[in-house]
Coordinates of C-alpha atoms in Angstrom, one line a residue:
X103 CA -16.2 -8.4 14.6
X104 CA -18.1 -6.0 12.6
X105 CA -15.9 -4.6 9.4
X106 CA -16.3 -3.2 5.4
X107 CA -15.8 -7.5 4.7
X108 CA -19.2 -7.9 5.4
X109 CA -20.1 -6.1 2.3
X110 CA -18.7 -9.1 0.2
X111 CA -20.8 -11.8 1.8
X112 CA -24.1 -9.8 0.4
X113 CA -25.1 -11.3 -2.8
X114 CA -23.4 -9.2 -6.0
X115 CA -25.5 -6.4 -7.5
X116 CA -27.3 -8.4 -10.1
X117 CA -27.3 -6.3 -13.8
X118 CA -26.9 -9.3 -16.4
X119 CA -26.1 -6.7 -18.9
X120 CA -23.1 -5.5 -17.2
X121 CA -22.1 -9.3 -16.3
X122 CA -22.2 -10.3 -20.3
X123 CA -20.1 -7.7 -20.9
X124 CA -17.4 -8.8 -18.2
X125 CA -17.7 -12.0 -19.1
X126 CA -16.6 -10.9 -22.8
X127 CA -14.0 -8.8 -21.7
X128 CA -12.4 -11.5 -18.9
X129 CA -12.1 -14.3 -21.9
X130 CA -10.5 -11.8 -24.4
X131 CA -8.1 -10.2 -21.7
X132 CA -7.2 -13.9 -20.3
X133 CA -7.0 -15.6 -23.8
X134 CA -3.7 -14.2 -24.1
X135 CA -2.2 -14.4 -20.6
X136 CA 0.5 -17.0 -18.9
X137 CA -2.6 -18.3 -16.6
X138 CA -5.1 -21.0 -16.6
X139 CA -8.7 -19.7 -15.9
X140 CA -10.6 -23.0 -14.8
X141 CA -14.6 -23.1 -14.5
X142 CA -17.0 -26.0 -13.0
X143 CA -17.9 -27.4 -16.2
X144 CA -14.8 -28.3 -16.9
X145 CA -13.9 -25.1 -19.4
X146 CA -10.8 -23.7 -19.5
X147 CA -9.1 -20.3 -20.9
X148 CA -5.6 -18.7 -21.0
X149 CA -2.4 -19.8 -22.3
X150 CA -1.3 -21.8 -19.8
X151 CA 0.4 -21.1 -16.0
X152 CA -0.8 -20.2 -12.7
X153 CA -4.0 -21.8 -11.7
X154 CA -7.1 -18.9 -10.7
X155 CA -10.2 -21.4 -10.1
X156 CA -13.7 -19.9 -10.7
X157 CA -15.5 -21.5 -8.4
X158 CA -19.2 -19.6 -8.7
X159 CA -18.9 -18.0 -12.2
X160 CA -22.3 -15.6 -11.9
X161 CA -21.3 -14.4 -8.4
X162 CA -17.7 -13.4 -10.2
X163 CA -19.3 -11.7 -13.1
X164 CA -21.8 -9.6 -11.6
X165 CA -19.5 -8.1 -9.0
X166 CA -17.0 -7.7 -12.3
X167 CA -19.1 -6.0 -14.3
X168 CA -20.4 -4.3 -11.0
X169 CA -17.3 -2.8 -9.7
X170 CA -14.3 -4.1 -11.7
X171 CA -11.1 -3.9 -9.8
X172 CA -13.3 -3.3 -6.9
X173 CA -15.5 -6.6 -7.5
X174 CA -12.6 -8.6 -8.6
X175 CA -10.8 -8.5 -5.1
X176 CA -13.9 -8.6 -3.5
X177 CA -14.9 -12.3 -5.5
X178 CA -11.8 -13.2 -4.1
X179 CA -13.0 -12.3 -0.2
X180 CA -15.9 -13.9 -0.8
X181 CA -14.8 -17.4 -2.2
X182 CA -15.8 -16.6 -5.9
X183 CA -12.9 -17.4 -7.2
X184 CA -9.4 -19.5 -5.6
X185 CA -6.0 -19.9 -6.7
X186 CA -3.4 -22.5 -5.3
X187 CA -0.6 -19.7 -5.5
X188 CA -2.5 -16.1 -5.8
X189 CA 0.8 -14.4 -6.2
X190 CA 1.6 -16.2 -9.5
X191 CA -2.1 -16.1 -11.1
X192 CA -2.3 -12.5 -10.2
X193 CA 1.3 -11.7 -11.5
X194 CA 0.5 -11.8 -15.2
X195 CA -2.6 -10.0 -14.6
X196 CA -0.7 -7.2 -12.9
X197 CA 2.2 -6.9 -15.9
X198 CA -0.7 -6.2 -17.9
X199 CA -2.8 -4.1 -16.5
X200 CA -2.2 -1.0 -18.7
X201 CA -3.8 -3.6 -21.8
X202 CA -5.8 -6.0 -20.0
X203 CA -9.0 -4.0 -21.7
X204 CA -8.6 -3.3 -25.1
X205 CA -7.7 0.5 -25.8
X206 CA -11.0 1.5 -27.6
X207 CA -12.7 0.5 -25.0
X208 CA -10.6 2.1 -22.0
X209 CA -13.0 5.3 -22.9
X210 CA -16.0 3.0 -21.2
X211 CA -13.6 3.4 -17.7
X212 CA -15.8 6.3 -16.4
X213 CA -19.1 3.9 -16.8
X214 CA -17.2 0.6 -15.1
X215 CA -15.1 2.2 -12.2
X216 CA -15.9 3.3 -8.7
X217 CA -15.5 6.9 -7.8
X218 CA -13.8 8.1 -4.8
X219 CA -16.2 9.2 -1.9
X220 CA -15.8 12.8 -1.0
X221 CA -15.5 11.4 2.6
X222 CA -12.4 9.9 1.8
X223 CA -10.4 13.3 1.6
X224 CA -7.4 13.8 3.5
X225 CA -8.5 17.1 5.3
X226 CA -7.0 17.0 8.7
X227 CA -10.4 15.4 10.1
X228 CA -10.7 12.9 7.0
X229 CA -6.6 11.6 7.3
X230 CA -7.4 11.1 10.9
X231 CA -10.5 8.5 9.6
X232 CA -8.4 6.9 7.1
X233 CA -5.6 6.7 9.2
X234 CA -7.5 4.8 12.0
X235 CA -9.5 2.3 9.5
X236 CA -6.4 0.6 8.6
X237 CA -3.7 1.4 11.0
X238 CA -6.1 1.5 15.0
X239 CA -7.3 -1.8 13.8
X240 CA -5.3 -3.9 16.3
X241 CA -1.5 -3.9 17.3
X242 CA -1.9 -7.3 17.8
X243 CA -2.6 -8.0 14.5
X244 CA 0.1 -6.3 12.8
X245 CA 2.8 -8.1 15.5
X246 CA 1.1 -11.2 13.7
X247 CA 3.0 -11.3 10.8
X248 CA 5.8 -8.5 11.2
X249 CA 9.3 -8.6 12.4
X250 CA 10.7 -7.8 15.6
X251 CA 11.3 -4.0 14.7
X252 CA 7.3 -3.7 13.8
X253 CA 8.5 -2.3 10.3
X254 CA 5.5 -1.7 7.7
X255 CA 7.3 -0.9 4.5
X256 CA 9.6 -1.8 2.4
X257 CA 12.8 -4.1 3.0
X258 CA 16.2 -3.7 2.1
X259 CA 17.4 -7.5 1.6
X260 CA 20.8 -8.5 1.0
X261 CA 22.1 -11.9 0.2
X262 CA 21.3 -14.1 3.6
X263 CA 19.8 -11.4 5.8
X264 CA 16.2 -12.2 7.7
X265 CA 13.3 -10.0 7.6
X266 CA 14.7 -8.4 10.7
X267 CA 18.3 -7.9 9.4
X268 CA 16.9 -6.5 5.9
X269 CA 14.1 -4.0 7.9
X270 CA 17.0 -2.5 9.8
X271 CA 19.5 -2.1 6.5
X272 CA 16.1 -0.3 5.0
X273 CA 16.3 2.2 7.7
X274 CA 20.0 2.7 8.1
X275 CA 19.6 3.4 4.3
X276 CA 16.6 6.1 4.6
X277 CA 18.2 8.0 7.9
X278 CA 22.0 7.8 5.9
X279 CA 20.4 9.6 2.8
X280 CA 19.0 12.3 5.7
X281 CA 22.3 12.5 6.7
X282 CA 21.5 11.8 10.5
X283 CA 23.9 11.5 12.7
X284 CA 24.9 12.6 16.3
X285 CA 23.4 15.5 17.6
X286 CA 21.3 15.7 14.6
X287 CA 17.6 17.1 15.0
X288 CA 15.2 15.1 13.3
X289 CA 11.3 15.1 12.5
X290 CA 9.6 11.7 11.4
X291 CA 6.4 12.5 9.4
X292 CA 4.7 9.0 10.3
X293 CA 6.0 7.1 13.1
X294 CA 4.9 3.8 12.3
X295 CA 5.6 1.9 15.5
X296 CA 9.0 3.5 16.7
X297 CA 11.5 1.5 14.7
X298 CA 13.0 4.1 12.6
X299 CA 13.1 7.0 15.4
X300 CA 14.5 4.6 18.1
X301 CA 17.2 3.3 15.4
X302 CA 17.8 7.8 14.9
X303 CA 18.1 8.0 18.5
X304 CA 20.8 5.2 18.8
X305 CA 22.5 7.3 16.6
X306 CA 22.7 10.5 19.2
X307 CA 19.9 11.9 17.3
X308 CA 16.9 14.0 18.7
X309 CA 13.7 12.9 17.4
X310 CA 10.3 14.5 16.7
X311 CA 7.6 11.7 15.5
X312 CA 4.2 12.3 14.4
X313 CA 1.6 10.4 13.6
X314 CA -2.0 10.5 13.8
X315 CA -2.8 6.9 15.1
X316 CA -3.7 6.6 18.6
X317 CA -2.9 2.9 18.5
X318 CA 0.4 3.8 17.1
X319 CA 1.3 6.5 19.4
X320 CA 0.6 4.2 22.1
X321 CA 2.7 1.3 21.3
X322 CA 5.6 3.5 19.7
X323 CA 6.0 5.2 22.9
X324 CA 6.0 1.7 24.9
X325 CA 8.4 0.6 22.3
X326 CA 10.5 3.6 22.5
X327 CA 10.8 3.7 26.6
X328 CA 11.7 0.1 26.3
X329 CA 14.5 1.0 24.3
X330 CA 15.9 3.5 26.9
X331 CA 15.5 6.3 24.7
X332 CA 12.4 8.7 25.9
X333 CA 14.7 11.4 26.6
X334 CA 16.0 11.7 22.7
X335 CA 12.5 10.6 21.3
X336 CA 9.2 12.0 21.6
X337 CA 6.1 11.0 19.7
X338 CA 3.3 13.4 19.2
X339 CA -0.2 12.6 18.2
X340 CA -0.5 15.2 15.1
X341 CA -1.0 16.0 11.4
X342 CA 1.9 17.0 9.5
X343 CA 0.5 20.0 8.5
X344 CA 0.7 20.9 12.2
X345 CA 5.0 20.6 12.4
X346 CA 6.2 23.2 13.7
X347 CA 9.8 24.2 14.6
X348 CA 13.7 23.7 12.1
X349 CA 15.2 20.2 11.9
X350 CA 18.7 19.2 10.6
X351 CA 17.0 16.1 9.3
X352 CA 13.5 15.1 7.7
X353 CA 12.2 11.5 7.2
X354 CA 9.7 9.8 6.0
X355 CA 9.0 6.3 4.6
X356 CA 6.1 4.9 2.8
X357 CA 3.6 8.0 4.6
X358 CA 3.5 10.1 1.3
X359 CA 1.0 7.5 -0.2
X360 CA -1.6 8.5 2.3
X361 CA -1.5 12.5 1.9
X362 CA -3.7 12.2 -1.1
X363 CA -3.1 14.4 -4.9
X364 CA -4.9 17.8 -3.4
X365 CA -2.6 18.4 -0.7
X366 CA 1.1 17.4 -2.5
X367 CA 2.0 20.8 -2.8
X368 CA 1.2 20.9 1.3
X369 CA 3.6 17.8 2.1
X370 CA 6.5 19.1 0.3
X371 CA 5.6 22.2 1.6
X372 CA 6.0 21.4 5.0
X373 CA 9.5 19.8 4.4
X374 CA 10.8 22.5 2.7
X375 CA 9.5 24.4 5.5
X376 CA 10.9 22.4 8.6
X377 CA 14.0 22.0 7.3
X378 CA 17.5 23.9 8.8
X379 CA 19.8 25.5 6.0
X380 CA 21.5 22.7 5.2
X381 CA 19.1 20.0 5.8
X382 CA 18.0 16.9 4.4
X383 CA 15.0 14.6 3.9
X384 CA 15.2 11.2 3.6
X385 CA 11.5 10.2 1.5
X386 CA 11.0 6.7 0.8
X387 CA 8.0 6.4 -1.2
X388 CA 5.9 2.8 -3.1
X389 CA 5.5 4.8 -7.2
X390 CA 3.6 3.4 -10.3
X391 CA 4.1 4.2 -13.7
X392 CA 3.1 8.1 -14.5
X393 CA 0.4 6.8 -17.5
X394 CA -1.5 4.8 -15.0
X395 CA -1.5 7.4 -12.4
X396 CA -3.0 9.5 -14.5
X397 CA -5.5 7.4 -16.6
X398 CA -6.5 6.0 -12.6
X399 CA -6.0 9.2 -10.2
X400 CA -10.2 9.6 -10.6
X401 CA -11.0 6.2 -9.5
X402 CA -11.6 4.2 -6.4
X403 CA -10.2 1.0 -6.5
X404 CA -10.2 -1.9 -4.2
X405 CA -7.1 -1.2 -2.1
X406 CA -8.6 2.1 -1.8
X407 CA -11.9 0.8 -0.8
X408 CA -10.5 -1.9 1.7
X409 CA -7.1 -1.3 2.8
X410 CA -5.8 2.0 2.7
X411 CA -9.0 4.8 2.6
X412 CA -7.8 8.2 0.9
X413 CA -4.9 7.0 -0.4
X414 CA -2.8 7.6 -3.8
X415 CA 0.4 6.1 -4.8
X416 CA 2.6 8.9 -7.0
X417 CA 5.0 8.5 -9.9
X418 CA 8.6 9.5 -10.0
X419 CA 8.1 12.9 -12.1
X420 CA 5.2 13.4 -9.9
X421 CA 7.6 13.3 -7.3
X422 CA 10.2 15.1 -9.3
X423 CA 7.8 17.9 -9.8
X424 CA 6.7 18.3 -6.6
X425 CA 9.8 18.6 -5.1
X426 CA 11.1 21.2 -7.4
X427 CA 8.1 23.1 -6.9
X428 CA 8.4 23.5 -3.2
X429 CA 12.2 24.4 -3.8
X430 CA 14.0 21.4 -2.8
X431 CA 16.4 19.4 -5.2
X432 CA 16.5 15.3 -5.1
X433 CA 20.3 14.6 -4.6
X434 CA 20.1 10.6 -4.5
X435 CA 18.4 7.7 -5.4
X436 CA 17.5 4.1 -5.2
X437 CA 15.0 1.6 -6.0
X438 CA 13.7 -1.5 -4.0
X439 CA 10.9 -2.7 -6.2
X440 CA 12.0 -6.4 -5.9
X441 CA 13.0 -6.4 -2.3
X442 CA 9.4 -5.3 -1.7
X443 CA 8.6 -8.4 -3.8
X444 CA 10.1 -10.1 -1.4
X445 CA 9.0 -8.6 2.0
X446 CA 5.5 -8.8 1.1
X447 CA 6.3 -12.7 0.4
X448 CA 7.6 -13.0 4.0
X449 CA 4.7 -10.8 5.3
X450 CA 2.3 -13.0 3.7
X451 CA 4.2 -16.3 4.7
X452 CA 3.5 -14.8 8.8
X453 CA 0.2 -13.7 8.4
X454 CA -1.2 -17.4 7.1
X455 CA 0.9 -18.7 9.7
X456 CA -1.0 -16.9 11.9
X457 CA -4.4 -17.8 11.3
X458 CA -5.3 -19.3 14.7
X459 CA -3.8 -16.2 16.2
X460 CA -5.6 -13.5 13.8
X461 CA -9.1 -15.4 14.4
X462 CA -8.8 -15.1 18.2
X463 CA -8.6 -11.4 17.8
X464 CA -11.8 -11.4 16.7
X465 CA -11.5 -11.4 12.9
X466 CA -13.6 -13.5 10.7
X467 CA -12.8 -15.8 7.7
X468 CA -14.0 -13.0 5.6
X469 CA -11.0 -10.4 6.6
X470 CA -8.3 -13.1 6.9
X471 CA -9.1 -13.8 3.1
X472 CA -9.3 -10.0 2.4
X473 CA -5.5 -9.9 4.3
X474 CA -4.6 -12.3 2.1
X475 CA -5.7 -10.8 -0.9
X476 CA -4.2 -7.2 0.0
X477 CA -1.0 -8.9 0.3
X478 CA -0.9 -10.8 -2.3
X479 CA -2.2 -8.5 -5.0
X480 CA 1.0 -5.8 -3.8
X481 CA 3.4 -8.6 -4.0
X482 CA 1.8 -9.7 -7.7
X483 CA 2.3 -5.8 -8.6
X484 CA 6.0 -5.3 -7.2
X485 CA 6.9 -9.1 -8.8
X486 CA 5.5 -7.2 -12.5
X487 CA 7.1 -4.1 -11.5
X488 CA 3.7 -2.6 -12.3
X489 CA 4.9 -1.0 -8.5
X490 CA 8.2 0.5 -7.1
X491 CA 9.3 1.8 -4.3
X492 CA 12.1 4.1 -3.9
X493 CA 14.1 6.0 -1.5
X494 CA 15.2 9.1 -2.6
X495 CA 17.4 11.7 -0.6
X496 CA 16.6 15.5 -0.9
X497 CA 18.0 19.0 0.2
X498 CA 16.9 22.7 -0.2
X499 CA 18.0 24.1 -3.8
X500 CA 17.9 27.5 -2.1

């Protein structure tokens, strides 16, 4: 099939300027990690660990000094460098990601990184395009290598629970902190593919779910009539900002990194609007530390360029701030950082099991490395704790 991957089988913008200069800054940023950087002649840098093989050192260090982040990942996708275990040689990386470039030269970051395209914004047209790039790629796809309940986000793993058993303590957890129960009315702000609003409904809760994937609507509402519960559920094809009505109970897991930093104030907004006197919200949200969000909100890296268009992770006082400002108060908390660790593990156990399966949907070598790569560059940052996720649980201050 046709896709973005294509991009990285095109031979790397050649500037051999730019490529001596990432070769300088690789060796002094590796010289001092727990990895072992390997090259064909034999050579060898870093202190010692995780195997990353270069395999065609040029390629690697003209998209480096092309792109950065954005050619790293993509020297990945296009065989220019390997690892045995890309989990544990991109670990170390990610624990030092805040020094991996020396601090006098972090004022060179405008001239090295990407710049988000002004198509990328999350106007009501533009989420709708981002939205459909990652999430309308195939149903299929995503049944590959995810549990039963079709969860994308976070686990909540306690000793001896599967994937499955650990997806539904996640959204127990999230819909407890809204404080749903029977007769509750509820509005989902991203539906995902039913899980969470079927799992309300068993409650005896009413449920409003939006999302703005076609090829999520579709199957949620399949998933949800299978269930027995389209007369509690019902999931509507539209943009947050379009939520109208009052709701006992707001939730929404792991959506709030796809609303992008101009419309915040909108989000929180729109759940202090929606919400009864009384209310709750149940947000569940991936975070990274505030100094990188704000020495990075300008730039377009490779997740951003490949995976999830228009997005932006927040930090806790971003969070914090947000919420306050829109009047509501955050009551509870809770972090998962390590059991996302641990679900993207599983995640990327399923999907390489699935090879066979993902190539007869039509995807070439190309993608399946760039899936592989996605997943394990978030598990390398949630094993650092470079990444969190939390759930947090909130209420009007009025």
């Amino acid at each position: 099939m046709t896709t973005t991957t294509e991009t990285a089988l095109s031979a790397p913008p050649r500037s051999p300027f730019r490529a001596w200069v990432a070769r300088r800054l690789f060796r002094y940023a590796v010289k001092d990690l727990p990895v072992t950087v390997s090259f064909p002649d034999g050579s060898r840098i870093g202190r010692g660990g995780p195997l990353m093989r270069v395999v065609r050192p040029s390629a690697f260090f003209h998209r480096l000094g092309a792109q950065a982040n954005i050619g790293f990942g993509e020297a990945y996708m296009a065989g220019d460098w390997t690892s045995p275990d890309p989990v544990a040689a991109l670990t170390p990386f990610a624990a030092r990601m805040a020094t991996l470039v020396p601090r006098p030269l972090q004022v060179l970051r405008g001239w090295v990184d990407a710049h988000r395209p002004a198509t990328e914004l999350n106007t009501p047209d533009g989420a709708r395009e981002n939205i459909h790039r990652h999430y309308d790629l195939s149903n299929d796809l995503f049944e590959a290598f995810l549990d039963e309940s079709m969860s994308y986000s976070s686990a909540w793993f306690e000793p001896g629970d599967d994937l499955h058993t650990a997806q539904l303590r996640k959204i127990d957890g999230i819909l407890d902190l809204a404080g749903v129960t029977s007769g509750s009315r509820v509005l989902e702000i991203g539906t995902g593919w039913g899980a969470l609003a079927i799992r309300a409904a068993q409650r005896g809760a009413t449920v409003t779910s939006l999302t703005i994937s076609v090829e999520q609507q579709r199957l949620a509402r399949k998933r949800v009539a299978a269930a027995g519960m389209t007369d509690r559920v019902t999931v509507n094809l539209q943009d947050y900002r379009e939520a109208a009505g009052t709701y006992d109970a707001v939730v929404s897991v792991e959506m709030i990194e796809a609303v992008g930093e101009e419309f915040w104030p909108t989000y929180f907004a729109t759940l202090a609007r929606v919400l009864a006197p009384g209310g709750r919200v149940g947000l569940q949200a991936i975070t990274m530390p505030h100094d990188r969000l704000l020495a990075t909100r300008r730039s377009h890296n490779w997740i951003q360029k490949y995976i999830f268009p228009g997005g932006l992770l927040l930090s806790v006082p971003v969070i914090e701030d947000q919420a306050t400002r829109a009047g509501l108060r955050i009551e509870d908390r809770r972090s998962l950082g390590p059991q996302y660790a641990q679900t993207l593990a599983q995640w990327r156990t399923r999907f390489l099991a699935a090879r066979d399966r993902v190539a007869a949907f039509g995807f070439d070598e190309v993608f399946e490395r760039l899936w592989e790569y996605y997943l394990a560059y978030s598990e390398a940052g949630f094993r650092s704790r470079y990444l969190d996720v939390w759930q947090f649980g909130l209420r009007s201050s009025g």
